[in-house]
């Protein structure tokens, strides 16, 4: 059996053609030489710098990187919830200076209003934008159908599972018709099986809706399953270490987890995110001893 793993940069003609089509679409979000420092002079801490990225219409971008490399800070700036200390973020060519309905957000923690029904949660943003109750109700129902929760429109958040709550959060974000959906580890708190279901739900929704997605995750397999391009960040200071065009063709399925393209991508992601830490000296007794029983063998 030949176990040689191909180069992850080797794209099949169909996948290469898809990337060519994506590149020809307009840029929705442009992140230009972005930098974020925390603290005052004396003790500044660079969360990240030199981050540049153009995201094209309907592209699905995943950002991965070790804890503390600045992923959440980066998307808080894109969302307009925080300010950069250098560089710029442009949405459809206009500088982002604060939050707006053109960016939908879904976070890891459940953020639904517990005192409102599922439908009222989705209607909230629509009414804030001036839609009358009848229109907001019917649009909210359509979005709930889209995420498969039409039957739960009158339920309250505490009556839903974690996965269902996140589906409502996605419906609520999409109901505002954002240009870009920004998701910060939205499935990280879910069990493994629900997480897989949510990933495939998200791909089905994305197939039907003209929306661009910027998705943060710790999970390499999640990024490999979802993304067109994967932005790999490194820490201290946070910065982009590699942009990877996902060689796995669409439509994606669990069966692809055994294909050569998938394994080549996974191997590269592992190499970048989990570099080897063992030194080969692990067989020797360690210097730090917790007992003194005199049974040393070396
Ligand atoms: N409000 C803040 N004040 C000071 N430092 C901050 C603040 N927010 C974030 N940081 C620092 O910025 C860096 C990036 O944090 P951030 O939360 O963006 O990382 P992350 O990549 O999202 O991590 P994780 O994977 O754990 O969610 C960290 O070193 C963090 O301590
Ligand atoms: Mg984070």
Short mmCIF file of C-alpha atoms in Angstrom, two decimals, residues 77-83 89 94-99 103:
data_model
loop_
_atom_site.label_atom_id
_atom_site.label_comp_id
_atom_site.label_asym_id
_atom_site.label_seq_id
_atom_site.Cartn_x
_atom_site.Cartn_y
_atom_site.Cartn_z
CA UNK A 77 -12.07 44.82 15.42
CA UNK A 78 -13.78 43.60 12.23
CA UNK A 79 -17.08 43.68 14.13
CA UNK A 80 -16.37 47.27 15.20
CA UNK A 81 -16.40 46.33 18.90
CA UNK A 82 -12.75 47.24 19.39
CA UNK A 83 -10.32 49.64 17.69
CA UNK A 89 -10.55 47.23 7.96
CA UNK A 94 -15.70 51.60 3.44
CA UNK A 95 -13.66 51.86 6.63
CA UNK A 96 -15.18 50.06 9.61
CA UNK A 97 -15.52 52.51 12.48
CA UNK A 98 -18.11 50.79 14.70
CA UNK A 99 -20.65 47.95 14.86
CA UNK A 103 -21.80 42.25 10.12
#
